[in-house]
Coordinates of C-alpha atoms in Angstrom, one line a residue:
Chain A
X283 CA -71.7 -0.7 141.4
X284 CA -70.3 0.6 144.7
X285 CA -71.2 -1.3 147.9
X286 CA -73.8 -0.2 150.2
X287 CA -74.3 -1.2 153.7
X288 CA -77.5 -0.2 156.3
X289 CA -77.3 -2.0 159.7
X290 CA -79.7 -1.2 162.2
X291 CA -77.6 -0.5 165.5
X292 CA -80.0 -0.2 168.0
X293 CA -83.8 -0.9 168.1
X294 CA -86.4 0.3 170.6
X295 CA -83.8 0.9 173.2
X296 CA -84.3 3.0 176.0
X297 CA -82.1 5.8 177.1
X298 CA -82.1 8.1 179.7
X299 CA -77.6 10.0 180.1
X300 CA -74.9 9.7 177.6
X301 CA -75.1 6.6 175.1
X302 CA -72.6 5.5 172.8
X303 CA -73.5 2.9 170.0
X304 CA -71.0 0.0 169.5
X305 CA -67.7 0.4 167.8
X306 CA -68.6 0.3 164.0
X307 CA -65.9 -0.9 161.7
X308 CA -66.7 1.4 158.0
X309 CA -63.3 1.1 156.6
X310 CA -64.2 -0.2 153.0
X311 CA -67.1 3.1 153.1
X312 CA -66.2 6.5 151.8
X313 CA -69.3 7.8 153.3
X314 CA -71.5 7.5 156.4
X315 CA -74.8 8.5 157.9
X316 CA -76.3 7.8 161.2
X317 CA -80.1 7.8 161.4
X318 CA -81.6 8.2 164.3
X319 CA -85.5 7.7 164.8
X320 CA -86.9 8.6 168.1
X321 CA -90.5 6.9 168.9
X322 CA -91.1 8.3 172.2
X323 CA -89.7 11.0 174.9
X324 CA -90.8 12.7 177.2
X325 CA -93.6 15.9 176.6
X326 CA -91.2 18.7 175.9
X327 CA -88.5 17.1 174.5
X328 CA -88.3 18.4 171.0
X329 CA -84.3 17.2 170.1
X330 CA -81.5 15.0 170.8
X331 CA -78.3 16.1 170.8
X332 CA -76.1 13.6 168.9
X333 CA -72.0 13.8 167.9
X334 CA -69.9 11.5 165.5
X335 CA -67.2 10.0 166.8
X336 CA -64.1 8.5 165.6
X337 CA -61.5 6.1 166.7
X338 CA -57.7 4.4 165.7
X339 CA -58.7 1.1 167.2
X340 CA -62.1 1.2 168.1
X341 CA -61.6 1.3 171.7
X342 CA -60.1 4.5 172.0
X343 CA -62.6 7.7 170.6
X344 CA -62.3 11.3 169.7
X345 CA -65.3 13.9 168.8
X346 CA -65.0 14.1 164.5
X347 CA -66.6 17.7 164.6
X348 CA -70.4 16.7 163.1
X349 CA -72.9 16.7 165.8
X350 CA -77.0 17.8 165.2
X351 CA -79.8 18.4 167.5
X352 CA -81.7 15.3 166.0
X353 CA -85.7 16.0 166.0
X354 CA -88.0 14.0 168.1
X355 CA -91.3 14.4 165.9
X356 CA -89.5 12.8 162.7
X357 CA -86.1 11.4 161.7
X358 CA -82.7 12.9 162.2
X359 CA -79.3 12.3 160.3
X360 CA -75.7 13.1 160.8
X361 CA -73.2 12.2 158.2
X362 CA -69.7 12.1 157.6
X363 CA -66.5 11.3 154.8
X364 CA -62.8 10.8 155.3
X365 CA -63.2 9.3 159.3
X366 CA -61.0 6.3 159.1
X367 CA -61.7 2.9 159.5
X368 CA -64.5 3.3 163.2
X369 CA -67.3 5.4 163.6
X370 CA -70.0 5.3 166.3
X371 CA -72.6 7.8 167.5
X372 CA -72.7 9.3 170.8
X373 CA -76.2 10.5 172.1
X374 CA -76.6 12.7 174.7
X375 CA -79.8 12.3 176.7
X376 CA -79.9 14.3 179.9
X377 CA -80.4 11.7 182.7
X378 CA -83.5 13.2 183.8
X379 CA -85.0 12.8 180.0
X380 CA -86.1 9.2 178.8
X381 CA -86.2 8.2 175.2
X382 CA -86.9 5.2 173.2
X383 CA -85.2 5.5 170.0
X384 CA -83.6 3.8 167.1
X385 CA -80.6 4.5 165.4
X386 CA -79.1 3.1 161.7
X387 CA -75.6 3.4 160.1
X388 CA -76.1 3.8 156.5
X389 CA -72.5 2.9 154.8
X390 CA -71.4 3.8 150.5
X391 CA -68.5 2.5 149.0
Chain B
X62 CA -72.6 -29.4 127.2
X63 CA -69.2 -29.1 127.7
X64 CA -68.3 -26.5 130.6
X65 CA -65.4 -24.5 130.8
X66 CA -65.5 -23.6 134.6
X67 CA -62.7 -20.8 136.1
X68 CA -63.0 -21.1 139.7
X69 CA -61.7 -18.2 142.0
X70 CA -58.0 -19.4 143.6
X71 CA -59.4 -19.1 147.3
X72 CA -62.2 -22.1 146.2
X73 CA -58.7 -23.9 146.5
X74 CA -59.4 -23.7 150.2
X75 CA -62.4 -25.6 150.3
X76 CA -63.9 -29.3 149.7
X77 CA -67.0 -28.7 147.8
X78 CA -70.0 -31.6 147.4
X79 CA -70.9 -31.2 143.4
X80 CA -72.4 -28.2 143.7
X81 CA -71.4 -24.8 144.9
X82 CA -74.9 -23.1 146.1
X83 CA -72.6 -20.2 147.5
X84 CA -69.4 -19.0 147.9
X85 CA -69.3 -16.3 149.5
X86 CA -65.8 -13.9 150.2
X87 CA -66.5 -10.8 152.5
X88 CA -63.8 -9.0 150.2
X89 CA -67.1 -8.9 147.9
X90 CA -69.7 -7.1 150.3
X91 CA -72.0 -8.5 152.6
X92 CA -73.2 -11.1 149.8
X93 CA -76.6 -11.3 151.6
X94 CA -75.5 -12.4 155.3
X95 CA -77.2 -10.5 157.7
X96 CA -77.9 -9.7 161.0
X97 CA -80.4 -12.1 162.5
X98 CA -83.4 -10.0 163.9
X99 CA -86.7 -11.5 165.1
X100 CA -90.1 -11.4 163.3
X101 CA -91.5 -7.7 164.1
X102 CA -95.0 -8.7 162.9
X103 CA -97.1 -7.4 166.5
X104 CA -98.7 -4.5 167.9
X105 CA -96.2 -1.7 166.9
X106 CA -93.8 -3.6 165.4
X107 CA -93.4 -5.7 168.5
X108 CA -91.4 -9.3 167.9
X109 CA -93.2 -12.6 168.5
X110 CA -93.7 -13.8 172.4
X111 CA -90.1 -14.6 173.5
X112 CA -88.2 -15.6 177.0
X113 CA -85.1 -13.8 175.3
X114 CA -84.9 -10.0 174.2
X115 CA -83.7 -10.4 170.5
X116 CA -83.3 -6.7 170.2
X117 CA -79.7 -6.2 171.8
X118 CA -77.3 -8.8 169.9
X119 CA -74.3 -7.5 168.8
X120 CA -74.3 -5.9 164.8
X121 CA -71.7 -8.0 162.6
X122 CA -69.9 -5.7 160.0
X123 CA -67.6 -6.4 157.2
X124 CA -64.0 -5.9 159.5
X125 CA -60.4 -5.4 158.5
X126 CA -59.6 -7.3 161.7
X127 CA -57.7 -3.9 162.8
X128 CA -56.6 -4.7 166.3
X129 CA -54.8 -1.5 169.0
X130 CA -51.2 -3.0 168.9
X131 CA -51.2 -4.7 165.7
X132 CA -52.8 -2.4 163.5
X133 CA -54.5 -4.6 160.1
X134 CA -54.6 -8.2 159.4
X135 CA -56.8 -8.0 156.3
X136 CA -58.4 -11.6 156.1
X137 CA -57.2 -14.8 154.5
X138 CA -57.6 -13.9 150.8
X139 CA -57.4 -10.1 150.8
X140 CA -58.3 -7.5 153.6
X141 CA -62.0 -7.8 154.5
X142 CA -63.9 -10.0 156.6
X143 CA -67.7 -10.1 158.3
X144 CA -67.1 -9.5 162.3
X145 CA -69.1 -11.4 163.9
X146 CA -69.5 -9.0 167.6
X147 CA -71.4 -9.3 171.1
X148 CA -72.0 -6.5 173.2
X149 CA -70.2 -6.5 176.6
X150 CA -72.3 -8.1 178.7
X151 CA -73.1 -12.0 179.6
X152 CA -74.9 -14.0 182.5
X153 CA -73.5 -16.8 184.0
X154 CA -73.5 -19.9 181.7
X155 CA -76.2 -21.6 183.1
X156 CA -78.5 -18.7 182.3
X157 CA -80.4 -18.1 179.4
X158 CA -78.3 -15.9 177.0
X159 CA -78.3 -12.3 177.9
X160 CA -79.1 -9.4 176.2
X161 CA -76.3 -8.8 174.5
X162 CA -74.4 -11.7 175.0
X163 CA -74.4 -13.4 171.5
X164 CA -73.9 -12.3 167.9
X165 CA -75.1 -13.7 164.6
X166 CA -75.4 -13.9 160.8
X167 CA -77.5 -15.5 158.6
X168 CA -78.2 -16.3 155.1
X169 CA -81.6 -16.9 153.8
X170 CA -81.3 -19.9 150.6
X171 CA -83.9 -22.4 150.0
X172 CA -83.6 -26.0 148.9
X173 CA -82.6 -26.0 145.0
X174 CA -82.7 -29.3 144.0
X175 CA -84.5 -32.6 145.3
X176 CA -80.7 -32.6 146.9
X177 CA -79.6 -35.5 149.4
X178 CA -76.2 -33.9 150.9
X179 CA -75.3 -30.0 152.2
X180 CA -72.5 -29.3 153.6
X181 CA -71.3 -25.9 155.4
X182 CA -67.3 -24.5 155.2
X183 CA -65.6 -21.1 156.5
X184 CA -62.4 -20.2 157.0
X185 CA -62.7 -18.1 160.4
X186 CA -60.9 -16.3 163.4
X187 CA -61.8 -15.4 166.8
X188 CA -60.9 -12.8 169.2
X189 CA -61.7 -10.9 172.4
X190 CA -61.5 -7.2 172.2
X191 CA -58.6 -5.8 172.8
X192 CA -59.5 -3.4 175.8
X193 CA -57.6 -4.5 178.8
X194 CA -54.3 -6.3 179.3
X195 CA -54.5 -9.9 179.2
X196 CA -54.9 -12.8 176.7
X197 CA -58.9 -12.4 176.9
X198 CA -59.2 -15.8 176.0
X199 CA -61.0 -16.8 178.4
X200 CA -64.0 -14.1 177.5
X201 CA -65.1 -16.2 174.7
X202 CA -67.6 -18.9 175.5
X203 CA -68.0 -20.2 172.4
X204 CA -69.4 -20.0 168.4
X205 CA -70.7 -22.5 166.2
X206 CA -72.5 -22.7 163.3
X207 CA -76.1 -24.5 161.4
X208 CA -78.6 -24.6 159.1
X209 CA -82.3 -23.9 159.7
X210 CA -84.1 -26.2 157.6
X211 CA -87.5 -27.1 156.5
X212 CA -88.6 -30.1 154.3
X213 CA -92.2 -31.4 153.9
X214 CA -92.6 -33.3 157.5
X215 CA -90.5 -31.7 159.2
X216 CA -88.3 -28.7 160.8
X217 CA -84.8 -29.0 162.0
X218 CA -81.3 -27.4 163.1
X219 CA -78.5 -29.4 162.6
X220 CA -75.4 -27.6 164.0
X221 CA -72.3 -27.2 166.2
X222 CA -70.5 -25.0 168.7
X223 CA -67.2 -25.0 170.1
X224 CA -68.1 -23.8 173.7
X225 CA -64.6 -22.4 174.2
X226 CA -65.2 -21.2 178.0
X227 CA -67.6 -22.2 180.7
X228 CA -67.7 -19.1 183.2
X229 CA -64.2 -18.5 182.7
X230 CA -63.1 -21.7 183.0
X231 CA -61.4 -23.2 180.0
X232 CA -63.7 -26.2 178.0
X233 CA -62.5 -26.5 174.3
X234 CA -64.5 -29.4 173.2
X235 CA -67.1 -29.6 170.3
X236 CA -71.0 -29.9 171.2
X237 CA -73.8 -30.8 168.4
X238 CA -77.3 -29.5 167.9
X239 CA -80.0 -32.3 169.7
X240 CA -82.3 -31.6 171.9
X241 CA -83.3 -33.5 175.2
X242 CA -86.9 -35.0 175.8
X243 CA -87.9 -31.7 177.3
X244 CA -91.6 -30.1 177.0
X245 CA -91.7 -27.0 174.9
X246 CA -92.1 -24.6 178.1
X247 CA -88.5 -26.2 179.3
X248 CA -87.1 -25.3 176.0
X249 CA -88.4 -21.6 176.1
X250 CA -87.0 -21.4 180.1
X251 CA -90.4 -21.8 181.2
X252 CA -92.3 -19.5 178.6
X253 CA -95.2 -21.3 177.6
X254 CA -96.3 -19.3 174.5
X255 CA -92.6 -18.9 173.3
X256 CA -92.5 -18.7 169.5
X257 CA -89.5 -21.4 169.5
X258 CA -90.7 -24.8 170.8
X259 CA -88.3 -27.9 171.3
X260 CA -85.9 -28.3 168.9
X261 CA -86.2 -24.6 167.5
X262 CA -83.2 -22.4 167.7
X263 CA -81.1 -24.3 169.7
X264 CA -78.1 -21.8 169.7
X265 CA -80.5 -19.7 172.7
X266 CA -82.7 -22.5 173.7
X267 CA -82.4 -25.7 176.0
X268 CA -81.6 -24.8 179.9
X269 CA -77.7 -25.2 180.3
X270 CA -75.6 -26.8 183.6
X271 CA -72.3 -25.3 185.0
X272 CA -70.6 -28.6 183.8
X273 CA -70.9 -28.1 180.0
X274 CA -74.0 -29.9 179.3
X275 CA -77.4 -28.6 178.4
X276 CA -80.7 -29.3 176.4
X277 CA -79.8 -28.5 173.1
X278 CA -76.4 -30.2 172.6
X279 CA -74.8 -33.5 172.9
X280 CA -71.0 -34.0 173.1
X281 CA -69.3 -34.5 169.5
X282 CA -67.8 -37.9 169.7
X283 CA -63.3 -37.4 170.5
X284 CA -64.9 -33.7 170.1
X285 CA -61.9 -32.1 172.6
X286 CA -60.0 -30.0 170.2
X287 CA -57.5 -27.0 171.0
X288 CA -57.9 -24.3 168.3
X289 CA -55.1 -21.7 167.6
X290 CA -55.9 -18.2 170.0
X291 CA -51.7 -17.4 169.7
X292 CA -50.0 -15.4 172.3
X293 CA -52.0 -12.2 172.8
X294 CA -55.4 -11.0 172.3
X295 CA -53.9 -9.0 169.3
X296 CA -52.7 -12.0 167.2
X297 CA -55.3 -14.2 164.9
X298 CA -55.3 -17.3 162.8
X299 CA -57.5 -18.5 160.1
X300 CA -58.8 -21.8 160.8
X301 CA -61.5 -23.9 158.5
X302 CA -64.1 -26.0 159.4
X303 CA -66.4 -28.0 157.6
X304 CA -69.9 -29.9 158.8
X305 CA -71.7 -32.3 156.4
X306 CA -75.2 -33.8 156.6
X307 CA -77.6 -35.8 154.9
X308 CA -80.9 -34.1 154.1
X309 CA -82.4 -36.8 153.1
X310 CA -82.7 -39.0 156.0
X311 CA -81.9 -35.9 158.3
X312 CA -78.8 -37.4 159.7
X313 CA -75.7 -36.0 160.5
X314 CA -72.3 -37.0 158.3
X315 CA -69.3 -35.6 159.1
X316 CA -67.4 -32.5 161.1
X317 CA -64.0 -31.6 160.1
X318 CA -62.1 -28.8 162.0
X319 CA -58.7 -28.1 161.0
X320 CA -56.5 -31.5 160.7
X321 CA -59.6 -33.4 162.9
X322 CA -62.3 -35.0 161.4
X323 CA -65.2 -36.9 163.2
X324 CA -68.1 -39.1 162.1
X325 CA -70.9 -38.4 163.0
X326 CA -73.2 -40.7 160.9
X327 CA -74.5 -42.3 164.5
X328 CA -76.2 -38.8 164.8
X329 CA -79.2 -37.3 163.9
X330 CA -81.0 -33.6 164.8
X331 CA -84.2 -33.1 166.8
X332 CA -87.2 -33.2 164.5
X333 CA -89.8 -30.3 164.7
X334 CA -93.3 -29.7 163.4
X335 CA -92.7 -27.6 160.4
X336 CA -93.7 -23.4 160.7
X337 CA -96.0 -21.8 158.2
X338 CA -94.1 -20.0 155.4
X339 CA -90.7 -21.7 155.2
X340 CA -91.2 -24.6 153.3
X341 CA -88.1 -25.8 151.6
X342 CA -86.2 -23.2 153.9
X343 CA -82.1 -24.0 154.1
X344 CA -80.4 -21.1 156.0
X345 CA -76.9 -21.3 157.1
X346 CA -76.1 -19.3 160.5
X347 CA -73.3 -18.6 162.3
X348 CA -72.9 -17.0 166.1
X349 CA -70.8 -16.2 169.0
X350 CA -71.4 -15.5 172.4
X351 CA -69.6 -13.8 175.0
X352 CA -68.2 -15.6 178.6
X353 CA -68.1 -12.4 180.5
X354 CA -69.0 -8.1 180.3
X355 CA -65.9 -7.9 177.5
X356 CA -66.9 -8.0 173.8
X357 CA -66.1 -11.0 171.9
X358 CA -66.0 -11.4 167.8
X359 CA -65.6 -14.0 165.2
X360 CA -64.3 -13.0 161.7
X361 CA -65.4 -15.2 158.7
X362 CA -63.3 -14.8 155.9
X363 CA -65.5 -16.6 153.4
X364 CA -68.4 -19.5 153.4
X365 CA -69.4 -22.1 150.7
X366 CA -72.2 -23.8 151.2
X367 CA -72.5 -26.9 148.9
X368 CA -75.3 -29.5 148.2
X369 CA -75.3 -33.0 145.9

């Protein structure tokens, strides 16, 4: 059986500009998606742009490449192999937009 | 019967009652410690009445303890442990704990046996994040650990902390879990509907005082202990410690940490009403919490929880 691993990174949290989740240590996982859940924004807002990032040390991150327009009507994903031992996902609101959203990392062996 | 039991080599590492309930090494997997979240049972998934916002503690992961300038220690008995993690961001000490500012696990067992003794072991590390130059020692205000338990009268937490910093000031002494004679609304920082009432979750509740002190822990008797940080933020060591109580007359036994051992059998945890739903709960949890805006993390390398 290979290890699996969901932890829910953010709940209900409000964001209006750039927000970067916490440095996520996946080392042990071969692959990795983000889940991101928005429950409310503002009237017009149809996406979120979001973008993997990747890191030696987790203090310290680079863009991996993957980034999506994640829906606000239903859930959006982003996923990723072969990034190392840190992941975490950037999201970026424009500071005039609010959102409430939630966001998982879903981890495989 | 006769038994013919192999033990895994890292059980050498422990002092086990009779009876292993768990042993659990983070080189397996998560082995069913979590994060611990709050009850989202209200209107749209909202978490009970609360003085504290539950929703920001920091997310524990299984960790390779990789640090900037030493690269990977693995853990005690192969290369994973379960990181432990705040966010970067804490109030003063005195203030209720903020947003943030703590981390936690939890297992969810339940009494197995008409049992009179449980005891709690890890082998564990603790860091600040590497992010600035310095020793960071002084960003970690503490950890500790307990059990949440529940028998047929009553509900209690019998626990410790090491509260490692108090507002950057050094402290390094060992508190237990007992709560003063305070009014539930004191416990809950003046919230008179709060879901915890005195006694309840200790490791957020009870007002705290600038010297060390608060409502929800007493001083461990000879409890001033200096546990191994090294030279640099960069640099950890794997330390045990062990806490033993008696569940049947809901006293407290023993706490061992490293080569020091104290007895505690003079001791005893604040008794609660029991909650609906958790008869017969036992759940071991384990936390850290932040001194300053600088993320702080404990690494367990494994837990056995044992009962007689």
């Amino acid at each position: 059986m290979r290890n699996f691993q969901t932890t829910v990174l953010d709940t209900f949290r409000d964001v209006s500009g750039p927000y970067a989740t916490e440095p996520f240590e996946a080392g042990w996982a071969q692959e990795a998606t983000f889940f991101v859940r928005v429950h409310r924004t503002d009237e017009g807002t149809r996406s979120v742009p979001v973008a993997v990032q990747v890191s030696v040390d987790g203090l310290s991150w680079v863009d991996e490449g993957t980034h999506a327009n994640v829906p606000t009507d239903r859930d959006g994903f982003v996923r990723v192999r072969h990034f190392g031992g840190w992941l975490r996902l950037m999201v970026d609101v424009p500071p005039e937009v609010s959102c409430n959203l939630s966001i998982w990392i879903v981890l495989k062996e | 019967m006769q038994q013919i039991v192999a033990l895994e080599r890292a059980v050498a590492n422990y002092k086990p009652l009779k009876r292993v309930l768990t042993f659990d090494d983070f080189d397996r997997g998560a082995c069913g410690w979590l994060d611990l979240r709050p009850n989202f049972v209200g209107p749209g998934f909202a978490p009970h009445n609360s003085s504290l916002n539950h929703l920001r503690w920091g997310p524990p992961m299984l960790s390779s303890a990789t640090f900037r300038f030493q690269g990977t220690h693995g853990s005690l008995d192969g290369t994973y442990s379960m990181k432990l993690t705040t966010r970067a961001a804490a109030g003063p000490y005195e203030a209720r704990p903020a947003p943030g500012s703590m981390g936690h696990l939890i297992k969810r067992l339940s009494r197995p046996d008409d049992i009179t003794r449980l005891q709690f072991e890890m082998w564990y590390a603790f860091k600040a994040e590497q992010d600035r130059p310095g020793l960071g020692e002084s960003a970690i205000r503490a950890f500790g650990v307990f059990f949440d338990i529940q028998d047929a009268q009553h509900r209690y937490f019998p626990g410790v902390r090491y509260v490692n910093s108090i507002n950057g000031a050094p402290h390094k002494a060992w508190w237990l879990m007992k709560s003063a004679d305070v009014s539930d609304a004191e416990w809950a920082f003046g919230n008179e509907s709060d879901w915890c009432k005195r006694g309840i979750d200790p490791h957020w509740y009870g007002r705290r005082y600038e010297d060390g002190t608060s409502d929800s822990y007493v001083p461990v008797p000879g409890g001033r202990q200096e546990l191994i940080y090294n030279e640099t933020d960069g640099k950890m060591n794997w330390m045990y410690l062990r806490l033993l109580l008696d569940v049947r007359d809901r006293r407290y036994v023993e706490l061992q940490s490293g080569d020091q051992t104290i007895d505690l059998r003079e001791l005893a945890p604040t008794l609660a009403s029991p909650y609906e739903r958790i008869h017969n709960l036992i759940n071991p949890v384990i936390f850290v919490e932040t001194d300053t805006d600088r993320r702080v993390f404990l690494f367990v390398d494994s837990v056995l929880v044992s009962v007689e």
